[in-house]
mmCIF file of C-alpha atoms and ligand atoms in Angstrom:
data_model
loop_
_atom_site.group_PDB
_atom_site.id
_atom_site.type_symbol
_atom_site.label_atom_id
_atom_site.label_comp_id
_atom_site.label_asym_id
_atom_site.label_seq_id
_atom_site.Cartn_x
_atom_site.Cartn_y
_atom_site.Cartn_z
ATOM 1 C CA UNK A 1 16.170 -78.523 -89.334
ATOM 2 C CA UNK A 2 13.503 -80.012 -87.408
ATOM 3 C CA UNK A 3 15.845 -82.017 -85.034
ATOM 4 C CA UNK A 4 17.733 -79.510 -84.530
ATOM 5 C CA UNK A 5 15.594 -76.976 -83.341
ATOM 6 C CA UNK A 6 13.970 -79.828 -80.600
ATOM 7 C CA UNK A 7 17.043 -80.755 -79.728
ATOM 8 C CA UNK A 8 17.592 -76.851 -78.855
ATOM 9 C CA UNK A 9 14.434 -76.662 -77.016
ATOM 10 C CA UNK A 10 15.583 -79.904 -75.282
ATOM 11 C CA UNK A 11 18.559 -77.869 -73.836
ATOM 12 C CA UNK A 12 16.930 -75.375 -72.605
ATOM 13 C CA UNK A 13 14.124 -77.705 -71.110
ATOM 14 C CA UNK A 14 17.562 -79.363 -69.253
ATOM 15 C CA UNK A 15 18.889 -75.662 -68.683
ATOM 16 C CA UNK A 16 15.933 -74.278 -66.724
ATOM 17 C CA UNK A 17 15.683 -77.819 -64.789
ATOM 18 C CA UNK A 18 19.386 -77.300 -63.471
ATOM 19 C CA UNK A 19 20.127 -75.174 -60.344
ATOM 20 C CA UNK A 20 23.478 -74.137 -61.698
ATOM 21 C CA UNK A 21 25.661 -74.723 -64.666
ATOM 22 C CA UNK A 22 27.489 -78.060 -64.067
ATOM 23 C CA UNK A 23 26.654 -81.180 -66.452
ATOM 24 C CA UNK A 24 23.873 -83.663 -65.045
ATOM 25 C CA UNK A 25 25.570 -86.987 -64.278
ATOM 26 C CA UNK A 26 25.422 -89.483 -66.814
ATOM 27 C CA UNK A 27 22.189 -91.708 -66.731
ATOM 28 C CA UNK A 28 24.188 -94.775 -65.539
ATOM 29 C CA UNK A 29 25.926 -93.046 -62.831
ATOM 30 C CA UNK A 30 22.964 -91.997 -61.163
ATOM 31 C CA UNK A 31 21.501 -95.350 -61.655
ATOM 32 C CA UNK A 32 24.455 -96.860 -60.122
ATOM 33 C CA UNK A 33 23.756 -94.556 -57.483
ATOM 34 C CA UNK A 34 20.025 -95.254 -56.678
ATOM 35 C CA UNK A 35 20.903 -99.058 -56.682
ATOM 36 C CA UNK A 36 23.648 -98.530 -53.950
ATOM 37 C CA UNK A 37 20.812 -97.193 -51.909
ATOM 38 C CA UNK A 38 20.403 -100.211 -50.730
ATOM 39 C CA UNK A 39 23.299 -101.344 -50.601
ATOM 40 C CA UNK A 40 24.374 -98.395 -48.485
ATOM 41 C CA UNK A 41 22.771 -99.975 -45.196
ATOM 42 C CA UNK A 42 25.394 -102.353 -44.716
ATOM 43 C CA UNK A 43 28.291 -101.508 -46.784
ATOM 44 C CA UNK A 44 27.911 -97.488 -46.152
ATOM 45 C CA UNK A 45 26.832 -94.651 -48.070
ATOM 46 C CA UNK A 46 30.310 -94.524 -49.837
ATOM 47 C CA UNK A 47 31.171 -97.850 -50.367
ATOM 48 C CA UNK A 48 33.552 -98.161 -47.001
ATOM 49 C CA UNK A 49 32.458 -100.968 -45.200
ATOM 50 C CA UNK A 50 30.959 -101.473 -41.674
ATOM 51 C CA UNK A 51 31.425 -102.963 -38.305
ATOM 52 C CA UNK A 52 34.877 -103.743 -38.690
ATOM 53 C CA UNK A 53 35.078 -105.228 -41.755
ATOM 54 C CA UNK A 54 31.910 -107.412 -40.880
ATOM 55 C CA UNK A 55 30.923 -105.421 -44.369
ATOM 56 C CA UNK A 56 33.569 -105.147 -46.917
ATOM 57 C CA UNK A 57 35.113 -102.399 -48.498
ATOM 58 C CA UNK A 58 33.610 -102.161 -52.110
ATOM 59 C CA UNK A 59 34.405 -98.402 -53.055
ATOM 60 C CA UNK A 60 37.302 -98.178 -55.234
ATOM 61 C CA UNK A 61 37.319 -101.906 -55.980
ATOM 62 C CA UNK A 62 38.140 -102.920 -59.550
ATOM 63 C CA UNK A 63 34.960 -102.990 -61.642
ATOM 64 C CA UNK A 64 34.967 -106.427 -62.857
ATOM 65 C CA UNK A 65 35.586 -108.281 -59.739
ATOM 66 C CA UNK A 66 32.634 -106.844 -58.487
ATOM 67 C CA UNK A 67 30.350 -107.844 -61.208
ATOM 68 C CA UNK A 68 31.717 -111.729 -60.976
ATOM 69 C CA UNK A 69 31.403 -111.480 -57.259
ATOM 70 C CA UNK A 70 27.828 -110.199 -57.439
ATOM 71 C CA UNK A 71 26.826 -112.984 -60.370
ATOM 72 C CA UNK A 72 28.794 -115.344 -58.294
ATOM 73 C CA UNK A 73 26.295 -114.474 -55.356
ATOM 74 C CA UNK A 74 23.343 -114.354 -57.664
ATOM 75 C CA UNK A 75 23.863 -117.888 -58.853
ATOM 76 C CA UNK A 76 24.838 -119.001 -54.934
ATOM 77 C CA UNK A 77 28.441 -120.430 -56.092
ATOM 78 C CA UNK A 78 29.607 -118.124 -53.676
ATOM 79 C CA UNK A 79 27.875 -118.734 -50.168
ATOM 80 C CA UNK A 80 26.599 -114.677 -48.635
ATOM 81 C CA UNK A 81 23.441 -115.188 -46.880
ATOM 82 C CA UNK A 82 23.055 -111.730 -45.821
ATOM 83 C CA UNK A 83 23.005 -110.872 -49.471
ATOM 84 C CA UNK A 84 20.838 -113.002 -50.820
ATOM 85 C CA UNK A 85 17.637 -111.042 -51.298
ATOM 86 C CA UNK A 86 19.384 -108.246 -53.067
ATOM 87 C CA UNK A 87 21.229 -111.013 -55.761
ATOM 88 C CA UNK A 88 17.774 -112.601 -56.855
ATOM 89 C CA UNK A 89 17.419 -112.195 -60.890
ATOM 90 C CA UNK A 90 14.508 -109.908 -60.055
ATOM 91 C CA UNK A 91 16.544 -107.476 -58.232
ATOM 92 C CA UNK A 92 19.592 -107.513 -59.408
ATOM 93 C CA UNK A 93 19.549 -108.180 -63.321
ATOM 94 C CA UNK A 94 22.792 -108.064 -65.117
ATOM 95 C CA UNK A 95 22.087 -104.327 -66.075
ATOM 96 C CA UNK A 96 21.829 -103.344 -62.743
ATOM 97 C CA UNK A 97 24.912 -105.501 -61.808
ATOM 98 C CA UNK A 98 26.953 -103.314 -64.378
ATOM 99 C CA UNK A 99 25.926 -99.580 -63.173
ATOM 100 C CA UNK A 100 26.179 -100.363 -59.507
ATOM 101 C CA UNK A 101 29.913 -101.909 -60.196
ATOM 102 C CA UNK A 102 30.920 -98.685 -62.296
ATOM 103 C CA UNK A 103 29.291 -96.520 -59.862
ATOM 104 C CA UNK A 104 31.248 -98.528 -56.776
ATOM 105 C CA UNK A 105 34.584 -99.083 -58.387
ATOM 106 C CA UNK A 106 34.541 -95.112 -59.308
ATOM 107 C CA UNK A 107 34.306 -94.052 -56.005
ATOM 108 C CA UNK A 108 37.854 -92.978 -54.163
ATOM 109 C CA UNK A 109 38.283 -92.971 -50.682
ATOM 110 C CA UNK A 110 40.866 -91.317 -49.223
ATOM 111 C CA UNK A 111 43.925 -92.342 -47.045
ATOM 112 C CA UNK A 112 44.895 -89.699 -45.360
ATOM 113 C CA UNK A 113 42.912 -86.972 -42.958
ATOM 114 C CA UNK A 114 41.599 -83.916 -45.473
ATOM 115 C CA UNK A 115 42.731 -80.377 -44.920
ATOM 116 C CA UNK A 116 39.781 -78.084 -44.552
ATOM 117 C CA UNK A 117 39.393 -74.297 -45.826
ATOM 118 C CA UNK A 118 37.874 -71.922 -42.967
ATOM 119 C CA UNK A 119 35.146 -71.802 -45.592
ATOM 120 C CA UNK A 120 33.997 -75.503 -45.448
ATOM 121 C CA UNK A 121 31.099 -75.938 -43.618
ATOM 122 C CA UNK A 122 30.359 -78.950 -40.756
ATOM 123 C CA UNK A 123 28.694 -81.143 -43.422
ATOM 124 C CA UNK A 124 31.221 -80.888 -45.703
ATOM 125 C CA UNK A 125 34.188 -81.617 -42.936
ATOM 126 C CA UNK A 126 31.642 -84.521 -42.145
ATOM 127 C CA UNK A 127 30.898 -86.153 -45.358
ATOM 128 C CA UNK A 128 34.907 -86.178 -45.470
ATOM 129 C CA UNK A 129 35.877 -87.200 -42.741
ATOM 130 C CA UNK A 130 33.717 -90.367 -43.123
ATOM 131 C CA UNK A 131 34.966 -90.987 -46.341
ATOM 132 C CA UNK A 132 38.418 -91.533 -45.192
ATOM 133 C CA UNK A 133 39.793 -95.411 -44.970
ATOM 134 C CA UNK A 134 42.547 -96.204 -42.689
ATOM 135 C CA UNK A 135 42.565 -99.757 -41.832
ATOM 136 C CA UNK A 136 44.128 -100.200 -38.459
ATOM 137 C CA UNK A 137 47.744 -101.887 -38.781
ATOM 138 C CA UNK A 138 47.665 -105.651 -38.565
ATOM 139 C CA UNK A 139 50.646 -107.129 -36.518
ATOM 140 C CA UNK A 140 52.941 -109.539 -37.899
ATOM 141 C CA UNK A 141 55.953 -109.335 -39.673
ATOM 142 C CA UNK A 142 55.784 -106.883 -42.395
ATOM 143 C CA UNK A 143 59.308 -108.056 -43.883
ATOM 144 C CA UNK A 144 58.003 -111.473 -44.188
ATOM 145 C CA UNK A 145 55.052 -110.444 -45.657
ATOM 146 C CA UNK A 146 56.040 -108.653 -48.294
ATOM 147 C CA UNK A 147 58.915 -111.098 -49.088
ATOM 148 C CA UNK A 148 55.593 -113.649 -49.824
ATOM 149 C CA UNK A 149 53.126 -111.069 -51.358
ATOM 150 C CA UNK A 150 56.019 -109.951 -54.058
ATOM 151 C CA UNK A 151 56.553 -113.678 -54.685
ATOM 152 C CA UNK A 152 53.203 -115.183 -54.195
ATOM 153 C CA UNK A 153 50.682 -112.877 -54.682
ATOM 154 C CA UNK A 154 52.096 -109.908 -56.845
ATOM 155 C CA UNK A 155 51.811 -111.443 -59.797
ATOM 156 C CA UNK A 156 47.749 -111.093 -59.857
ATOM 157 C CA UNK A 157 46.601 -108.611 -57.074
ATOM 158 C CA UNK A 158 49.551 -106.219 -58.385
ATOM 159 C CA UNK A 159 52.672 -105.222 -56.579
ATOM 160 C CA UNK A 160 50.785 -102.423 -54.558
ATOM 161 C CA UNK A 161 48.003 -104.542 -53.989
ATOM 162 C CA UNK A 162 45.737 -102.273 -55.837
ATOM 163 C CA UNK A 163 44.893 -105.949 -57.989
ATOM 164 C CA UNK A 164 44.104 -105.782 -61.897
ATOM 165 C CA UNK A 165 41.399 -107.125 -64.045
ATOM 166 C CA UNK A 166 39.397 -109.052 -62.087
ATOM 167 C CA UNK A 167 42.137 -109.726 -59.580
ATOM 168 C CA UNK A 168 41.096 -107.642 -56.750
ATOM 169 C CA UNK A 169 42.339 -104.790 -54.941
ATOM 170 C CA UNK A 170 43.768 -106.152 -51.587
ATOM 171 C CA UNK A 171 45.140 -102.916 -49.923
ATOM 172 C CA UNK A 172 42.593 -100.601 -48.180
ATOM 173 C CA UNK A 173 40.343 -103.704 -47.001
ATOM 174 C CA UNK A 174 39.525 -104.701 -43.793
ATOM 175 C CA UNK A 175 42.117 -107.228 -42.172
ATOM 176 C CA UNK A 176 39.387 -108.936 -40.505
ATOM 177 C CA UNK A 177 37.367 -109.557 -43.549
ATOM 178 C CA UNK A 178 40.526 -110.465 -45.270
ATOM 179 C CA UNK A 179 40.990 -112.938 -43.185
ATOM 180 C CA UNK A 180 37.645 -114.465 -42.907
ATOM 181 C CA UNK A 181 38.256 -115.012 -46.696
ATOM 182 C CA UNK A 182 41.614 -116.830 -46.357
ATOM 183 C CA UNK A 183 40.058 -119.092 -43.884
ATOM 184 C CA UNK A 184 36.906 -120.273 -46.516
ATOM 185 C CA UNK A 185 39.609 -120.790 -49.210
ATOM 186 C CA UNK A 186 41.465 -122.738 -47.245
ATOM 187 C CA UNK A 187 38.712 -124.716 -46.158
ATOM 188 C CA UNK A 188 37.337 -124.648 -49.769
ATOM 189 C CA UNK A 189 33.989 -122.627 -49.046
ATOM 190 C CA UNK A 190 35.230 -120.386 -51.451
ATOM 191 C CA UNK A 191 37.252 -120.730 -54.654
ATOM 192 C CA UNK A 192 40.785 -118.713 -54.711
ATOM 193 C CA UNK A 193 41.944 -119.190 -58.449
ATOM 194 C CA UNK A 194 41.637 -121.739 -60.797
ATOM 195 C CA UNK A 195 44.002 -123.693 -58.540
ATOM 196 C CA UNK A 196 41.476 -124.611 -56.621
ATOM 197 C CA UNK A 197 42.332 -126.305 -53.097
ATOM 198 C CA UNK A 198 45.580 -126.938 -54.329
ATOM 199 C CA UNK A 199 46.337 -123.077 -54.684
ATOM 200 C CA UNK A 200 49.359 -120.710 -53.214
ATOM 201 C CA UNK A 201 47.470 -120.198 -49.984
ATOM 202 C CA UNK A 202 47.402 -123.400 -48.804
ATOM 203 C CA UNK A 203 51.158 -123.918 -49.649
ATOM 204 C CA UNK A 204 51.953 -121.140 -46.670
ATOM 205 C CA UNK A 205 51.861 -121.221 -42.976
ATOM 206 C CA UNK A 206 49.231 -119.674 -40.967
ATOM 207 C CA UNK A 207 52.040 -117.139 -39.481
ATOM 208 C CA UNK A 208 53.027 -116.654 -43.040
ATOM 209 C CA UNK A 209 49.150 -115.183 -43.965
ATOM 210 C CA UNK A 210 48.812 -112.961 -40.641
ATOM 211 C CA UNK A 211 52.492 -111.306 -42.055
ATOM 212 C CA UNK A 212 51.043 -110.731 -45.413
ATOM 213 C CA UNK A 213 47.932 -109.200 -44.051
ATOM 214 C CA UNK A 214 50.070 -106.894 -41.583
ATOM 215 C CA UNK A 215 52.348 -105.750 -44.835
ATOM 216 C CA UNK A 216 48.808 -105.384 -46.590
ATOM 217 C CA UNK A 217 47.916 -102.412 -43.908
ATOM 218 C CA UNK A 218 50.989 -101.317 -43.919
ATOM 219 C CA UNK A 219 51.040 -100.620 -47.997
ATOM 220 C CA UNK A 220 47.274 -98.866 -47.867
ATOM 221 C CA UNK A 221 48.804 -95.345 -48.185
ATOM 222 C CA UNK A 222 50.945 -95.994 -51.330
ATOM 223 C CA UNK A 223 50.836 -94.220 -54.309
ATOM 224 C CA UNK A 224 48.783 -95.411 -57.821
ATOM 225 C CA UNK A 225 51.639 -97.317 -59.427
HETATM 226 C C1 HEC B 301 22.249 -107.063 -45.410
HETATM 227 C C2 HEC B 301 23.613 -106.586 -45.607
HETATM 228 C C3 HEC B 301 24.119 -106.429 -47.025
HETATM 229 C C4 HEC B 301 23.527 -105.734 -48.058
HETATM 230 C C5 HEC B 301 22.220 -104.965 -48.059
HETATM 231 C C6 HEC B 301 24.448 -105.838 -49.174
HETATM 232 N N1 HEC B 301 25.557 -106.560 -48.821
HETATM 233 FE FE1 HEC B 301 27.172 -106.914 -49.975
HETATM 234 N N2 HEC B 301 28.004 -108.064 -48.502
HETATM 235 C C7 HEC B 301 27.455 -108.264 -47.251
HETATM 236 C C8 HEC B 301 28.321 -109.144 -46.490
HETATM 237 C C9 HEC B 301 28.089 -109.639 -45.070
HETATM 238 C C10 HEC B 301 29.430 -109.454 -47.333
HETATM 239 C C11 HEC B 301 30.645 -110.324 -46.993
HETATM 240 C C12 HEC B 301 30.368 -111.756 -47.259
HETATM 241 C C13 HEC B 301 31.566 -112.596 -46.868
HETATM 242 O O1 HEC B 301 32.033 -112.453 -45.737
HETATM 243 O O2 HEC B 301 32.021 -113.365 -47.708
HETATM 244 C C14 HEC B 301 29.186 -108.759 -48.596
HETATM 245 C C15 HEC B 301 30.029 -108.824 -49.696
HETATM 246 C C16 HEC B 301 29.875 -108.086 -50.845
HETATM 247 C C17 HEC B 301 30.811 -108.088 -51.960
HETATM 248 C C18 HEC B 301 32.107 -108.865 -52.060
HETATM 249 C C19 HEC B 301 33.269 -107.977 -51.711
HETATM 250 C C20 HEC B 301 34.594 -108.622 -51.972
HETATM 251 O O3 HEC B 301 35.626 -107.971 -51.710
HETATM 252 O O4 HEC B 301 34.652 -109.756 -52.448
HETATM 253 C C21 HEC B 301 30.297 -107.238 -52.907
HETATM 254 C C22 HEC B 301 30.917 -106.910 -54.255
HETATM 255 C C23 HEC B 301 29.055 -106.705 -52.382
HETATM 256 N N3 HEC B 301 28.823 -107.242 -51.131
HETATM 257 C C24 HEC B 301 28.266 -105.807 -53.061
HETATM 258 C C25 HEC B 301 26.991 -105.415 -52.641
HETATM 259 C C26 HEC B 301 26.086 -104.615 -53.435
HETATM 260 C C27 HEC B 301 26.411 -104.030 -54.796
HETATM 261 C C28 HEC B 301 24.929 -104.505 -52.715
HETATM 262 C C29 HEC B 301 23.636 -103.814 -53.127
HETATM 263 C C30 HEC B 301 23.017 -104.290 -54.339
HETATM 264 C C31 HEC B 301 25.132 -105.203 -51.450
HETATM 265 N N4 HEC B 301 26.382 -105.753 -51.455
HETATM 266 C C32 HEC B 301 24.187 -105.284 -50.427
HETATM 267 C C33 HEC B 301 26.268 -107.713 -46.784
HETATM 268 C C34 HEC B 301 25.381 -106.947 -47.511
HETATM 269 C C1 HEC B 302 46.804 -116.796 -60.049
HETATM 270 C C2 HEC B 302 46.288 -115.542 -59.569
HETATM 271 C C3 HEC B 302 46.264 -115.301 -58.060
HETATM 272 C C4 HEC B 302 47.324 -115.352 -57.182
HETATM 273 C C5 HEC B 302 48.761 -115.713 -57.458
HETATM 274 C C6 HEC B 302 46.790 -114.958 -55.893
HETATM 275 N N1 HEC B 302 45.447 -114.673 -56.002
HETATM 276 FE FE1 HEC B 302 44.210 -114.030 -54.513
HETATM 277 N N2 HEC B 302 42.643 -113.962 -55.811
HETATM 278 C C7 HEC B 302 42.695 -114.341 -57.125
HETATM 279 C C8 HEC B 302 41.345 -114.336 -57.690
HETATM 280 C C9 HEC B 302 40.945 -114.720 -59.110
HETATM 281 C C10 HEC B 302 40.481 -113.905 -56.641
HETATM 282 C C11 HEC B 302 38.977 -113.780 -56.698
HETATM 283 C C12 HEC B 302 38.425 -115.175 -56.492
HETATM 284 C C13 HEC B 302 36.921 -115.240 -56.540
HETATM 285 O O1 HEC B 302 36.356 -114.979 -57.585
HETATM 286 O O2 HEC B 302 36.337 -115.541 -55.518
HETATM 287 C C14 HEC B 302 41.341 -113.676 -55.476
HETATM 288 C C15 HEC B 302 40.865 -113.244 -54.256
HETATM 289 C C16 HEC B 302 41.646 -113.080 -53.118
HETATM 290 C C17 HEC B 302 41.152 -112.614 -51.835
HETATM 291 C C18 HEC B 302 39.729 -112.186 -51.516
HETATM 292 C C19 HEC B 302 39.524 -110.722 -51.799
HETATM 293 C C20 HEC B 302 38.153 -110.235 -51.482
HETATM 294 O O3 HEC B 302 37.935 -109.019 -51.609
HETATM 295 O O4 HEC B 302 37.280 -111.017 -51.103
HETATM 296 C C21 HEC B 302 42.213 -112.639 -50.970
HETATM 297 C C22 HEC B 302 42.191 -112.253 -49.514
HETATM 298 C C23 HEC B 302 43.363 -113.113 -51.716
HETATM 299 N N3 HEC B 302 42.988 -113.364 -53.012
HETATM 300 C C24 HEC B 302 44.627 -113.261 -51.176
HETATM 301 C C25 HEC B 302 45.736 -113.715 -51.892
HETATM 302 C C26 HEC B 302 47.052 -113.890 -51.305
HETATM 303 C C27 HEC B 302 47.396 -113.583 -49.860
HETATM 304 C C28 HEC B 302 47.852 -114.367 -52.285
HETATM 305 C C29 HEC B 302 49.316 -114.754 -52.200
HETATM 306 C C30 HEC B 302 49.674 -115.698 -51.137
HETATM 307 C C31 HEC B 302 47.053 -114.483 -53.500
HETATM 308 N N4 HEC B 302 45.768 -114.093 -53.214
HETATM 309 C C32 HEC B 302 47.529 -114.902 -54.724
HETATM 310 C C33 HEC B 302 43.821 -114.699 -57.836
HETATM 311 C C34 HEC B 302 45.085 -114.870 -57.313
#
């Protein structure tokens, strides 16, 4: 009886502390949300990237390839010295690892320019026009490219490149970041799959990469499969 009448009160303590109606966010979300505060100044308030591709994409990647890339940077196996003071155990425990990823991976960004209402006002056409993520088209040859990708690649980062698991999400990532990853795999800075050195990248020609990239871009605006 007891409980139940506090946990009454407790609503109506949350009621009066709410501007309108709608639900609070869950605790994690908004957690996940003070963490990317920081993470905001060089990967952007929503997750899209910066300079180019100088800062990845991480909005709308899959969930648990960002927590093994962010322990993977934590325990320096992979090499990001730009992100080093924000991977120390002291900032980034595993807790804080798992709401930021959620938090990240939840967030859509669109592919296409939004339609406004006459109503919207200039921050909302604002706030949505910079969440919109066309990368530019690559050049190469998108035939070849996709003949590789659907061989080669398909079977882990998906057939529309949206990845699954832990595989990642290809499609809607910068080309030029893309690229700079391709290069440390193939020079071993980084590990691809459990192939190692020995992996399908370094099986194909450097033409061969630069089509799969353009056929990348030129997949970004499919739909979820
Ligand atoms: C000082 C700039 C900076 C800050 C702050 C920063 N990052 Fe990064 N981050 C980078 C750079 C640069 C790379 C790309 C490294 C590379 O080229 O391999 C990167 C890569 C990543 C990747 C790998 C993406 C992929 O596709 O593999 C993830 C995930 C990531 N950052 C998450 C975060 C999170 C979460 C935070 C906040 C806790 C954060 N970053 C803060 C600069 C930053
Ligand atoms: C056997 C599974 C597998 C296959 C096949 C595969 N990949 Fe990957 N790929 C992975 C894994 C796992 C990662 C993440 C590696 C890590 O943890 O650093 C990855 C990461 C990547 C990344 C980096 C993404 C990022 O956000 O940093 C690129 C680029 C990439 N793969 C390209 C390719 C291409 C191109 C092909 C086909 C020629 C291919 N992969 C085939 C498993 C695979």
């Amino acid at each position: 009886m007891r409980s139940l009448l506090a946990q009454t009160l407790f609503l109506l303590l949350i009621g009066l502390g709410m501007s309108g109606l709608s639900a609070a966010p869950p605790a994690e979300d908004s957690k996940g949300k003070d963490i990317n505060g920081v993470c905001a100044a060089c990967h952007g308030e929503f997750g899209q990237g910066g300079k180019r591709g100088e800062y990845p994409r991480v909005a709308g990647q899959r969930a648990a390839y960002l927590k093994d890339q962010l322990k993977s940077f934590r325990a320096r196996k992979r090499i990001n010295i730009p992100m080093y003071p924000y991977t120390q155990e002291r900032e980034l425990p595993d807790e804080d690892i798992e709401a930021v990823s959620d938090y990240l991976a939840a967030i859509e960004l669109p592919t296409k320019w939004p339609e406004f209402k006459d109503s919207d006002d200039a921050l909302t056409r604002l706030e949505a026009m910079e969440k919109v993520m066309i990368v530019p088209r690559a050049e190469g040859d998108i035939e070849n490219g996709k003949a590789i990708y659907q061989k080669g690649c398909a079977s882990c980062h998906a057939r529309d490149g949206r990845g699954r698991g832990k595989f990642p999400m290809l499609i809607g990532q910068y080309t030029l970041y893309l690229k700079k990853q391709t290069d440390s795999y193939l020079k071993g800075e980084r590990p691809h799959d459990e192939e190692g050195v020995t992996g399908i990248l370094n099986t194909l020609k450097e033409k061969d990469i630069q089509d799969i990239l353009a056929y990348l871009t030129s997949i970004q605006n499919s739909e979820k499969q």
